[in-house]
PDB file of C-alpha atoms in Angstrom:
ATOM      1  CA  MET M   1      24.492 -50.360 -20.531  1.00 96.00           C
ATOM      2  CA  ARG M   2      22.881 -52.251 -17.647  1.00 98.00           C
ATOM      3  CA  ILE M   3      21.033 -50.194 -15.019  1.00 98.00           C
ATOM      4  CA  TYR M   4      19.568 -51.270 -11.686  1.00 98.00           C
ATOM      5  CA  ILE M   5      16.703 -49.379 -10.008  1.00 99.00           C
ATOM      6  CA  SER M   6      15.721 -49.909  -6.366  1.00 98.00           C
ATOM      7  CA  ALA M   7      12.292 -48.373  -5.741  1.00 98.00           C
ATOM      8  CA  ASP M   8      11.060 -47.475  -2.277  1.00 98.00           C
ATOM      9  CA  MET M   9       7.784 -45.637  -1.651  1.00 98.00           C
ATOM     10  CA  GLU M  10       8.047 -43.057   1.143  1.00 98.00           C
ATOM     11  CA  GLY M  11      10.077 -40.691  -1.021  1.00 98.00           C
ATOM     12  CA  ILE M  12       7.714 -40.844  -4.010  1.00 98.00           C
ATOM     13  CA  THR M  13       6.147 -37.700  -5.456  1.00 98.00           C
ATOM     14  CA  GLY M  14       3.065 -36.575  -3.532  1.00 98.00           C
ATOM     15  CA  LEU M  15       3.115 -39.169  -0.739  1.00 98.00           C
ATOM     16  CA  VAL M  16       3.263 -38.005   2.886  1.00 98.00           C
ATOM     17  CA  ASP M  17       1.394 -40.405   5.184  1.00 95.00           C
ATOM     18  CA  SER M  18       1.185 -44.068   6.100  1.00 94.00           C
ATOM     19  CA  GLY M  19      -2.200 -44.199   4.381  1.00 96.00           C
ATOM     20  CA  ASP M  20      -0.394 -43.401   1.132  1.00 97.00           C
ATOM     21  CA  VAL M  21       2.139 -46.224   1.342  1.00 96.00           C
ATOM     22  CA  GLN M  22       0.640 -49.136   3.287  1.00 94.00           C
ATOM     23  CA  PRO M  23      -1.653 -51.752   1.726  1.00 94.00           C
ATOM     24  CA  GLY M  24      -5.176 -51.074   2.924  1.00 94.00           C
ATOM     25  CA  GLY M  25      -4.406 -47.397   3.491  1.00 94.00           C
ATOM     26  CA  GLN M  26      -6.943 -44.812   2.364  1.00 95.00           C
ATOM     27  CA  ASP M  27      -4.784 -43.653  -0.546  1.00 97.00           C
ATOM     28  CA  TYR M  28      -2.541 -46.690  -1.096  1.00 97.00           C
ATOM     29  CA  GLU M  29      -3.930 -47.517  -4.555  1.00 97.00           C
ATOM     30  CA  ARG M  30      -3.202 -43.969  -5.680  1.00 98.00           C
ATOM     31  CA  GLY M  31       0.197 -44.169  -4.005  1.00 98.00           C
ATOM     32  CA  ARG M  32       1.247 -47.253  -5.926  1.00 97.00           C
ATOM     33  CA  GLN M  33       0.299 -45.494  -9.174  1.00 98.00           C
ATOM     34  CA  MET M  34       2.428 -42.513  -8.163  1.00 98.00           C
ATOM     35  CA  MET M  35       5.286 -44.906  -7.370  1.00 98.00           C
ATOM     36  CA  ALA M  36       5.077 -46.455 -10.843  1.00 98.00           C
ATOM     37  CA  GLU M  37       5.155 -43.032 -12.474  1.00 98.00           C
ATOM     38  CA  ASP M  38       8.313 -41.939 -10.613  1.00 98.00           C
ATOM     39  CA  VAL M  39       9.987 -45.238 -11.530  1.00 98.00           C
ATOM     40  CA  ASN M  40       8.874 -44.890 -15.150  1.00 98.00           C
ATOM     41  CA  ALA M  41      10.438 -41.423 -15.265  1.00 98.00           C
ATOM     42  CA  ALA M  42      13.744 -42.948 -14.132  1.00 98.00           C
ATOM     43  CA  ILE M  43      13.402 -45.699 -16.745  1.00 98.00           C
ATOM     44  CA  ARG M  44      12.776 -43.151 -19.504  1.00 98.00           C
ATOM     45  CA  GLY M  45      15.899 -41.287 -18.424  1.00 98.00           C
ATOM     46  CA  ALA M  46      17.930 -44.489 -18.486  1.00 98.00           C
ATOM     47  CA  VAL M  47      16.672 -45.336 -21.975  1.00 98.00           C
ATOM     48  CA  THR M  48      17.571 -41.850 -23.174  1.00 98.00           C
ATOM     49  CA  ALA M  49      21.103 -42.363 -21.835  1.00 98.00           C
ATOM     50  CA  GLY M  50      21.416 -45.610 -23.807  1.00 97.00           C
ATOM     51  CA  ALA M  51      20.463 -48.288 -21.296  1.00 98.00           C
ATOM     52  CA  THR M  52      19.602 -51.577 -22.969  1.00 97.00           C
ATOM     53  CA  ASP M  53      19.002 -53.657 -19.823  1.00 98.00           C
ATOM     54  CA  ILE M  54      17.037 -52.225 -16.881  1.00 98.00           C
ATOM     55  CA  THR M  55      16.054 -54.124 -13.736  1.00 98.00           C
ATOM     56  CA  VAL M  56      13.589 -52.627 -11.241  1.00 98.00           C
ATOM     57  CA  ASN M  57      13.361 -54.065  -7.720  1.00 98.00           C
ATOM     58  CA  ASP M  58      10.153 -53.237  -5.836  1.00 98.00           C
ATOM     59  CA  ALA M  59      11.805 -52.499  -2.484  1.00 98.00           C
ATOM     60  CA  HIS M  60       8.964 -51.220  -0.312  1.00 97.00           C
ATOM     61  CA  GLY M  61       7.103 -53.098   2.413  1.00 93.00           C
ATOM     62  CA  PRO M  62       5.420 -56.155   0.876  1.00 94.00           C
ATOM     63  CA  MET M  63       7.454 -55.541  -2.300  1.00 96.00           C
ATOM     64  CA  ARG M  64       4.302 -56.003  -4.400  1.00 97.00           C
ATOM     65  CA  ASN M  65       3.437 -52.344  -4.855  1.00 98.00           C
ATOM     66  CA  ILE M  66       4.206 -51.706  -8.513  1.00 98.00           C
ATOM     67  CA  LEU M  67       1.627 -53.316 -10.780  1.00 97.00           C
ATOM     68  CA  PRO M  68       3.565 -55.060 -13.571  1.00 97.00           C
ATOM     69  CA  GLU M  69       1.251 -53.644 -16.239  1.00 97.00           C
ATOM     70  CA  ALA M  70       1.955 -50.122 -14.989  1.00 98.00           C
ATOM     71  CA  LEU M  71       5.725 -50.429 -15.487  1.00 98.00           C
ATOM     72  CA  HIS M  72       7.511 -49.071 -18.542  1.00 98.00           C
ATOM     73  CA  PRO M  73       8.057 -51.970 -20.966  1.00 97.00           C
ATOM     74  CA  ALA M  74      11.808 -51.306 -21.188  1.00 98.00           C
ATOM     75  CA  ALA M  75      12.320 -52.703 -17.676  1.00 98.00           C
ATOM     76  CA  ARG M  76      11.991 -56.046 -15.915  1.00 98.00           C
ATOM     77  CA  LEU M  77      10.423 -56.113 -12.446  1.00 98.00           C
ATOM     78  CA  ILE M  78      11.531 -58.080  -9.366  1.00 98.00           C
ATOM     79  CA  ARG M  79       8.425 -58.389  -7.202  1.00 98.00           C
ATOM     80  CA  GLY M  80       7.518 -60.073  -3.930  1.00 97.00           C
ATOM     81  CA  LYS M  81       9.368 -61.423  -0.903  1.00 92.00           C
ATOM     82  CA  PRO M  82      11.332 -62.843   0.823  1.00 93.00           C
ATOM     83  CA  LYS M  83      14.485 -61.798  -0.983  1.00 96.00           C
ATOM     84  CA  GLN M  84      17.996 -62.557   0.255  1.00 94.00           C
ATOM     85  CA  MET M  85      19.123 -59.035  -0.628  1.00 97.00           C
ATOM     86  CA  GLY M  86      15.862 -57.289   0.221  1.00 97.00           C
ATOM     87  CA  MET M  87      15.886 -53.742  -1.130  1.00 98.00           C
ATOM     88  CA  LEU M  88      18.884 -54.569  -3.326  1.00 98.00           C
ATOM     89  CA  GLU M  89      17.707 -57.900  -4.729  1.00 98.00           C
ATOM     90  CA  GLY M  90      19.079 -58.453  -8.210  1.00 98.00           C
ATOM     91  CA  LEU M  91      21.972 -56.012  -7.928  1.00 98.00           C
ATOM     92  CA  ALA M  92      25.036 -57.533  -9.592  1.00 97.00           C
ATOM     93  CA  PRO M  93      28.583 -56.496 -10.538  1.00 96.00           C
ATOM     94  CA  GLU M  94      27.458 -56.490 -14.174  1.00 96.00           C
ATOM     95  CA  HIS M  95      25.319 -53.401 -13.568  1.00 97.00           C
ATOM     96  CA  ASP M  96      26.911 -50.151 -14.686  1.00 97.00           C
ATOM     97  CA  ALA M  97      25.026 -47.983 -12.176  1.00 98.00           C
ATOM     98  CA  ALA M  98      22.238 -48.016  -9.603  1.00 98.00           C
ATOM     99  CA  VAL M  99      19.371 -45.547  -9.216  1.00 98.00           C
ATOM    100  CA  LEU M 100      17.491 -45.214  -5.914  1.00 98.00           C
ATOM    101  CA  VAL M 101      13.925 -43.979  -6.441  1.00 99.00           C
ATOM    102  CA  GLY M 102      11.583 -42.877  -3.657  1.00 98.00           C
ATOM    103  CA  TYR M 103      14.047 -43.217  -0.778  1.00 98.00           C
ATOM    104  CA  HIS M 104      13.645 -41.519   2.613  1.00 98.00           C
ATOM    105  CA  SER M 105      15.784 -40.315   5.506  1.00 98.00           C
ATOM    106  CA  ARG M 106      16.834 -42.509   8.404  1.00 97.00           C
ATOM    107  CA  ALA M 107      15.228 -43.000  11.801  1.00 95.00           C
ATOM    108  CA  GLY M 108      15.457 -39.892  13.946  1.00 93.00           C
ATOM    109  CA  ALA M 109      15.642 -37.451  11.031  1.00 95.00           C
ATOM    110  CA  LEU M 110      12.760 -35.030  10.500  1.00 96.00           C
ATOM    111  CA  GLY M 111      12.047 -36.198   6.975  1.00 97.00           C
ATOM    112  CA  VAL M 112       8.828 -37.385   5.373  1.00 98.00           C
ATOM    113  CA  LEU M 113       7.969 -40.875   6.699  1.00 97.00           C
ATOM    114  CA  SER M 114      11.509 -41.167   8.072  1.00 97.00           C
ATOM    115  CA  HIS M 115      12.513 -44.524   9.573  1.00 96.00           C
ATOM    116  CA  SER M 116      15.100 -47.261   9.106  1.00 96.00           C
ATOM    117  CA  PHE M 117      13.722 -50.438   7.537  1.00 95.00           C
ATOM    118  CA  MET M 118      11.200 -51.452  10.237  1.00 91.00           C
ATOM    119  CA  GLY M 119       9.340 -48.387  11.393  1.00 84.00           C
ATOM    120  CA  HIS M 120       9.912 -47.718  15.075  1.00 82.00           C
ATOM    121  CA  GLU M 121      11.161 -51.256  15.827  1.00 91.00           C
ATOM    122  CA  ILE M 122      14.659 -50.181  14.743  1.00 95.00           C
ATOM    123  CA  GLU M 123      15.765 -47.139  16.696  1.00 95.00           C
ATOM    124  CA  ASP M 124      19.293 -46.711  15.306  1.00 97.00           C
ATOM    125  CA  ILE M 125      21.779 -48.357  12.970  1.00 98.00           C
ATOM    126  CA  TRP M 126      25.524 -47.773  12.785  1.00 98.00           C
ATOM    127  CA  LEU M 127      27.945 -48.870  10.093  1.00 97.00           C
ATOM    128  CA  ASP M 128      31.518 -48.733  11.387  1.00 96.00           C
ATOM    129  CA  GLY M 129      30.329 -46.389  14.132  1.00 96.00           C
ATOM    130  CA  ARG M 130      28.575 -43.975  11.770  1.00 97.00           C
ATOM    131  CA  PRO M 131      24.781 -43.525  11.985  1.00 97.00           C
ATOM    132  CA  VAL M 132      23.222 -44.994   8.867  1.00 98.00           C
ATOM    133  CA  GLY M 133      19.811 -45.644   7.367  1.00 97.00           C
ATOM    134  CA  GLU M 134      18.521 -47.216   4.197  1.00 98.00           C
ATOM    135  CA  ILE M 135      20.300 -44.665   2.004  1.00 98.00           C
ATOM    136  CA  GLY M 136      23.796 -45.093   3.401  1.00 98.00           C
ATOM    137  CA  LEU M 137      23.510 -48.853   3.703  1.00 98.00           C
ATOM    138  CA  ALA M 138      22.290 -49.174   0.109  1.00 98.00           C
ATOM    139  CA  HIS M 139      25.122 -46.931  -1.105  1.00 98.00           C
ATOM    140  CA  GLU M 140      27.822 -48.821   0.768  1.00 97.00           C
ATOM    141  CA  THR M 141      26.475 -52.230  -0.215  1.00 97.00           C
ATOM    142  CA  ALA M 142      26.261 -51.239  -3.882  1.00 97.00           C
ATOM    143  CA  ALA M 143      29.835 -49.959  -3.678  1.00 96.00           C
ATOM    144  CA  ALA M 144      30.912 -53.293  -2.176  1.00 95.00           C
ATOM    145  CA  VAL M 145      29.335 -55.061  -5.146  1.00 95.00           C
ATOM    146  CA  GLY M 146      31.238 -52.702  -7.448  1.00 95.00           C
ATOM    147  CA  VAL M 147      28.250 -50.667  -8.646  1.00 97.00           C
ATOM    148  CA  PRO M 148      28.124 -46.858  -8.250  1.00 97.00           C
ATOM    149  CA  VAL M 149      24.912 -45.130  -7.181  1.00 98.00           C
ATOM    150  CA  ALA M 150      24.228 -42.504  -9.830  1.00 98.00           C
ATOM    151  CA  VAL M 151      20.928 -40.896  -8.751  1.00 98.00           C
ATOM    152  CA  LEU M 152      18.647 -40.741  -5.708  1.00 98.00           C
ATOM    153  CA  THR M 153      15.116 -39.316  -5.567  1.00 98.00           C
ATOM    154  CA  GLY M 154      13.137 -38.504  -2.426  1.00 98.00           C
ATOM    155  CA  ASP M 155      12.368 -35.530  -0.208  1.00 98.00           C
ATOM    156  CA  ASP M 156      14.914 -32.800   0.513  1.00 98.00           C
ATOM    157  CA  ARG M 157      16.086 -34.525   3.735  1.00 98.00           C
ATOM    158  CA  ALA M 158      16.758 -37.772   1.892  1.00 98.00           C
ATOM    159  CA  CYS M 159      18.727 -35.849  -0.725  1.00 98.00           C
ATOM    160  CA  ALA M 160      20.798 -34.195   1.996  1.00 98.00           C
ATOM    161  CA  GLU M 161      21.464 -37.566   3.616  1.00 98.00           C
ATOM    162  CA  MET M 162      22.687 -38.934   0.293  1.00 98.00           C
ATOM    163  CA  ALA M 163      24.960 -35.915  -0.162  1.00 98.00           C
ATOM    164  CA  ASP M 164      26.518 -36.616   3.231  1.00 97.00           C
ATOM    165  CA  TRP M 165      27.453 -40.105   2.049  1.00 96.00           C
ATOM    166  CA  ASP M 166      28.520 -39.246  -1.482  1.00 96.00           C
ATOM    167  CA  ALA M 167      28.206 -35.733  -2.874  1.00 96.00           C
ATOM    168  CA  SER M 168      28.819 -37.000  -6.405  1.00 96.00           C
ATOM    169  CA  VAL M 169      25.421 -38.739  -6.500  1.00 97.00           C
ATOM    170  CA  ALA M 170      22.804 -36.666  -8.347  1.00 98.00           C
ATOM    171  CA  THR M 171      19.674 -36.077  -6.280  1.00 98.00           C
ATOM    172  CA  VAL M 172      16.124 -35.013  -7.117  1.00 98.00           C
ATOM    173  CA  ALA M 173      13.966 -33.574  -4.338  1.00 98.00           C
ATOM    174  CA  VAL M 174      10.332 -34.255  -5.241  1.00 98.00           C
ATOM    175  CA  LYS M 175       9.019 -32.627  -2.027  1.00 98.00           C
ATOM    176  CA  ARG M 176      10.247 -30.561   0.905  1.00 98.00           C
ATOM    177  CA  ALA M 177       9.615 -31.944   4.379  1.00 98.00           C
ATOM    178  CA  ARG M 178       7.515 -29.763   6.662  1.00 97.00           C
ATOM    179  CA  ASP M 179       7.341 -32.501   9.288  1.00 97.00           C
ATOM    180  CA  ARG M 180       7.325 -36.294   9.394  1.00 96.00           C
ATOM    181  CA  PHE M 181       3.867 -36.527   7.827  1.00 97.00           C
ATOM    182  CA  ALA M 182       3.713 -33.231   5.953  1.00 98.00           C
ATOM    183  CA  ALA M 183       5.508 -31.813   2.941  1.00 98.00           C
ATOM    184  CA  GLU M 184       5.460 -29.050   0.378  1.00 98.00           C
ATOM    185  CA  LEU M 185       4.904 -30.981  -2.824  1.00 98.00           C
ATOM    186  CA  ARG M 186       6.583 -30.415  -6.141  1.00 98.00           C
ATOM    187  CA  PRO M 187       4.021 -30.576  -8.997  1.00 98.00           C
ATOM    188  CA  ALA M 188       3.948 -34.141 -10.258  1.00 98.00           C
ATOM    189  CA  HIS M 189       4.764 -33.362 -13.893  1.00 98.00           C
ATOM    190  CA  GLU M 190       7.673 -31.156 -12.825  1.00 98.00           C
ATOM    191  CA  ALA M 191       9.005 -33.809 -10.443  1.00 98.00           C
ATOM    192  CA  ARG M 192       8.874 -36.581 -13.058  1.00 98.00           C
ATOM    193  CA  THR M 193      10.541 -34.376 -15.644  1.00 98.00           C
ATOM    194  CA  ALA M 194      13.314 -33.615 -13.150  1.00 98.00           C
ATOM    195  CA  ILE M 195      13.770 -37.336 -12.395  1.00 98.00           C
ATOM    196  CA  GLU M 196      13.941 -38.244 -16.080  1.00 98.00           C
ATOM    197  CA  GLU M 197      16.438 -35.478 -16.865  1.00 98.00           C
ATOM    198  CA  ALA M 198      18.644 -36.205 -13.846  1.00 98.00           C
ATOM    199  CA  VAL M 199      18.864 -39.908 -14.670  1.00 98.00           C
ATOM    200  CA  ALA M 200      19.571 -39.241 -18.354  1.00 98.00           C
ATOM    201  CA  SER M 201      22.294 -36.748 -17.450  1.00 98.00           C
ATOM    202  CA  ALA M 202      23.927 -38.844 -14.730  1.00 97.00           C
ATOM    203  CA  LEU M 203      24.012 -41.990 -16.861  1.00 97.00           C
ATOM    204  CA  SER M 204      25.360 -40.204 -19.927  1.00 95.00           C
ATOM    205  CA  GLU M 205      28.682 -39.952 -18.094  1.00 90.00           C
ATOM    206  CA  LEU M 206      28.798 -42.942 -15.816  1.00 85.00           C
ATOM    207  CA  PRO M 207      30.698 -42.561 -12.548  1.00 78.00           C
ATOM    208  CA  PRO M 208      33.674 -44.894 -12.191  1.00 81.00           C
ATOM    209  CA  ALA M 209      32.889 -48.261 -10.672  1.00 80.00           C
ATOM    210  CA  PRO M 210      34.055 -48.486  -7.047  1.00 83.00           C
ATOM    211  CA  ALA M 211      36.500 -51.222  -6.213  1.00 74.00           C
ATOM    212  CA  PRO M 212      34.585 -54.149  -4.659  1.00 68.00           C
ATOM    213  CA  ALA M 213      35.098 -54.095  -0.912  1.00 66.00           C
ATOM    214  CA  SER M 214      36.915 -56.856   0.892  1.00 69.00           C
ATOM    215  CA  ALA M 215      37.528 -55.205   4.258  1.00 84.00           C
ATOM    216  CA  SER M 216      35.386 -56.170   7.230  1.00 92.00           C
ATOM    217  CA  SER M 217      32.774 -53.741   8.528  1.00 95.00           C
ATOM    218  CA  THR M 218      30.811 -53.606  11.774  1.00 97.00           C
ATOM    219  CA  LEU M 219      27.038 -53.266  11.664  1.00 98.00           C
ATOM    220  CA  ALA M 220      25.207 -52.432  14.894  1.00 98.00           C
ATOM    221  CA  VAL M 221      21.451 -52.138  15.398  1.00 98.00           C
ATOM    222  CA  ARG M 222      19.553 -50.800  18.391  1.00 98.00           C
ATOM    223  CA  TRP M 223      16.087 -52.338  18.615  1.00 97.00           C
ATOM    224  CA  GLN M 224      13.094 -51.055  20.507  1.00 93.00           C
ATOM    225  CA  SER M 225      12.615 -54.511  22.009  1.00 91.00           C
ATOM    226  CA  ALA M 226      15.184 -56.216  24.218  1.00 94.00           C
ATOM    227  CA  SER M 227      13.498 -59.486  23.226  1.00 93.00           C
ATOM    228  CA  VAL M 228      14.626 -59.045  19.618  1.00 95.00           C
ATOM    229  CA  ALA M 229      18.199 -58.344  20.662  1.00 96.00           C
ATOM    230  CA  SER M 230      18.235 -61.329  23.018  1.00 96.00           C
ATOM    231  CA  THR M 231      16.912 -63.704  20.357  1.00 96.00           C
ATOM    232  CA  LEU M 232      19.447 -62.538  17.767  1.00 97.00           C
ATOM    233  CA  LEU M 233      22.273 -63.595  20.073  1.00 97.00           C
ATOM    234  CA  GLY M 234      21.462 -67.142  19.038  1.00 96.00           C
ATOM    235  CA  ILE M 235      22.905 -66.410  15.582  1.00 95.00           C
ATOM    236  CA  PRO M 236      26.649 -67.190  15.395  1.00 94.00           C
ATOM    237  CA  GLY M 237      28.772 -64.067  15.221  1.00 94.00           C
ATOM    238  CA  VAL M 238      26.184 -61.757  16.786  1.00 97.00           C
ATOM    239  CA  ALA M 239      27.226 -59.967  19.976  1.00 97.00           C
ATOM    240  CA  SER M 240      25.463 -57.528  22.280  1.00 97.00           C
ATOM    241  CA  THR M 241      26.691 -54.108  23.340  1.00 95.00           C
ATOM    242  CA  ASP M 242      23.711 -53.476  25.655  1.00 96.00           C
ATOM    243  CA  SER M 243      20.328 -55.048  26.272  1.00 96.00           C
ATOM    244  CA  ARG M 244      18.817 -53.720  23.041  1.00 97.00           C
ATOM    245  CA  THR M 245      21.823 -53.387  20.724  1.00 98.00           C
ATOM    246  CA  VAL M 246      23.506 -56.132  18.741  1.00 98.00           C
ATOM    247  CA  GLN M 247      26.373 -56.047  16.294  1.00 98.00           C
ATOM    248  CA  ALA M 248      28.234 -58.269  13.878  1.00 98.00           C
ATOM    249  CA  GLN M 249      31.326 -57.988  11.713  1.00 96.00           C
ATOM    250  CA  GLY M 250      31.785 -59.052   8.125  1.00 96.00           C
ATOM    251  CA  ALA M 251      32.248 -57.856   4.597  1.00 95.00           C
ATOM    252  CA  LEU M 252      29.443 -56.272   2.595  1.00 96.00           C
ATOM    253  CA  PRO M 253      27.279 -57.432   0.872  1.00 96.00           C
ATOM    254  CA  GLY M 254      27.233 -60.497   3.144  1.00 95.00           C
ATOM    255  CA  LEU M 255      26.636 -58.277   6.156  1.00 97.00           C
ATOM    256  CA  TYR M 256      23.627 -56.765   4.369  1.00 97.00           C
ATOM    257  CA  ARG M 257      22.174 -60.246   3.846  1.00 97.00           C
ATOM    258  CA  LEU M 258      22.730 -61.043   7.530  1.00 97.00           C
ATOM    259  CA  PHE M 259      20.869 -57.873   8.480  1.00 97.00           C
ATOM    260  CA  GLY M 260      17.948 -59.112   6.391  1.00 96.00           C
ATOM    261  CA  ILE M 261      17.850 -62.239   8.538  1.00 95.00           C
ATOM    262  CA  TRP M 262      17.827 -60.082  11.679  1.00 96.00           C
ATOM    263  CA  MET M 263      14.799 -58.229  10.355  1.00 94.00           C
ATOM    264  CA  ARG M 264      12.931 -61.447   9.598  1.00 92.00           C
ATOM    265  CA  VAL M 265      13.587 -62.610  13.157  1.00 93.00           C
ATOM    266  CA  ALA M 266      12.387 -59.265  14.513  1.00 93.00           C
ATOM    267  CA  ALA M 267       9.244 -59.402  12.379  1.00 89.00           C
ATOM    268  CA  SER M 268       8.431 -62.832  13.787  1.00 88.00           C
ATOM    269  CA  LEU M 269       8.655 -61.493  17.347  1.00 87.00           C
ATOM    270  CA  THR M 270       6.810 -58.219  16.959  1.00 80.00           C
ATOM    271  CA  ASN M 271       3.486 -57.167  15.545  1.00 66.00           C
ATOM    272  CA  GLN M 272       3.670 -53.402  15.505  1.00 55.00           C
ATOM    273  CA  PRO M 273       2.873 -51.239  12.496  1.00 54.00           C
ATOM    274  CA  PRO M 274       5.420 -48.662  11.365  1.00 51.00           C
ATOM    275  CA  TYR M 275       5.009 -44.893  11.703  1.00 46.00           C
ATOM    276  CA  CYS M 276       3.091 -44.952  14.999  1.00 35.00           C
TER     277      CYS M 276
END
């Protein structure tokens, strides 16, 4: 059994503030250790379920958060950037299931460290007219590849967002949001045990693989900066709906890769930290 794990950081056990998840932050070094432990719990669960091939993609920020020596030896790590598929780098039709560890709710939701991909630079995203964030876009892209999402971990708002997309996905709430930078924390040992057990259980009876998508979808993004939107119009196939919103049509996962290019363009034009 081949399992793919995409690991973000905002939804990791115990982390609540930008100082926990950004390099140079007061508690970042502790945060990256906490991230490794949540991921290791998922790996242990996958091994218990019979996984023989496990790939972990470090999907947060600089994508160099997990120290290789801190990762469970049963898994291989994809580390660093740029990556054509960003948070889903390495995901392939050969994987039997995907696990999303440490994910968070989308921009505008009152979840812990909520945002969509680029802090406040991205105000809203829509997939086929439906508001979407990192959770929904990861789920739909994985489905297009033919890989079901089996488990998601994060705060209670992230778990609710996943349930709105696909109620069959098992979720583990490692904290309850009190505000955007505050949470009621689940004890670390209890949270990791819950992650391990949920992954083992979900992978013991794999969900059916979704049929790879071929239909075209529409992805629209509203940026904070009109300059970003204007510059993106230079990419063939990109159209504007207003001065700050652009959209494009195409089939996933190609549309997901195109969105990654949009973000690299936006990053080159802006120099604003997330979460402010």
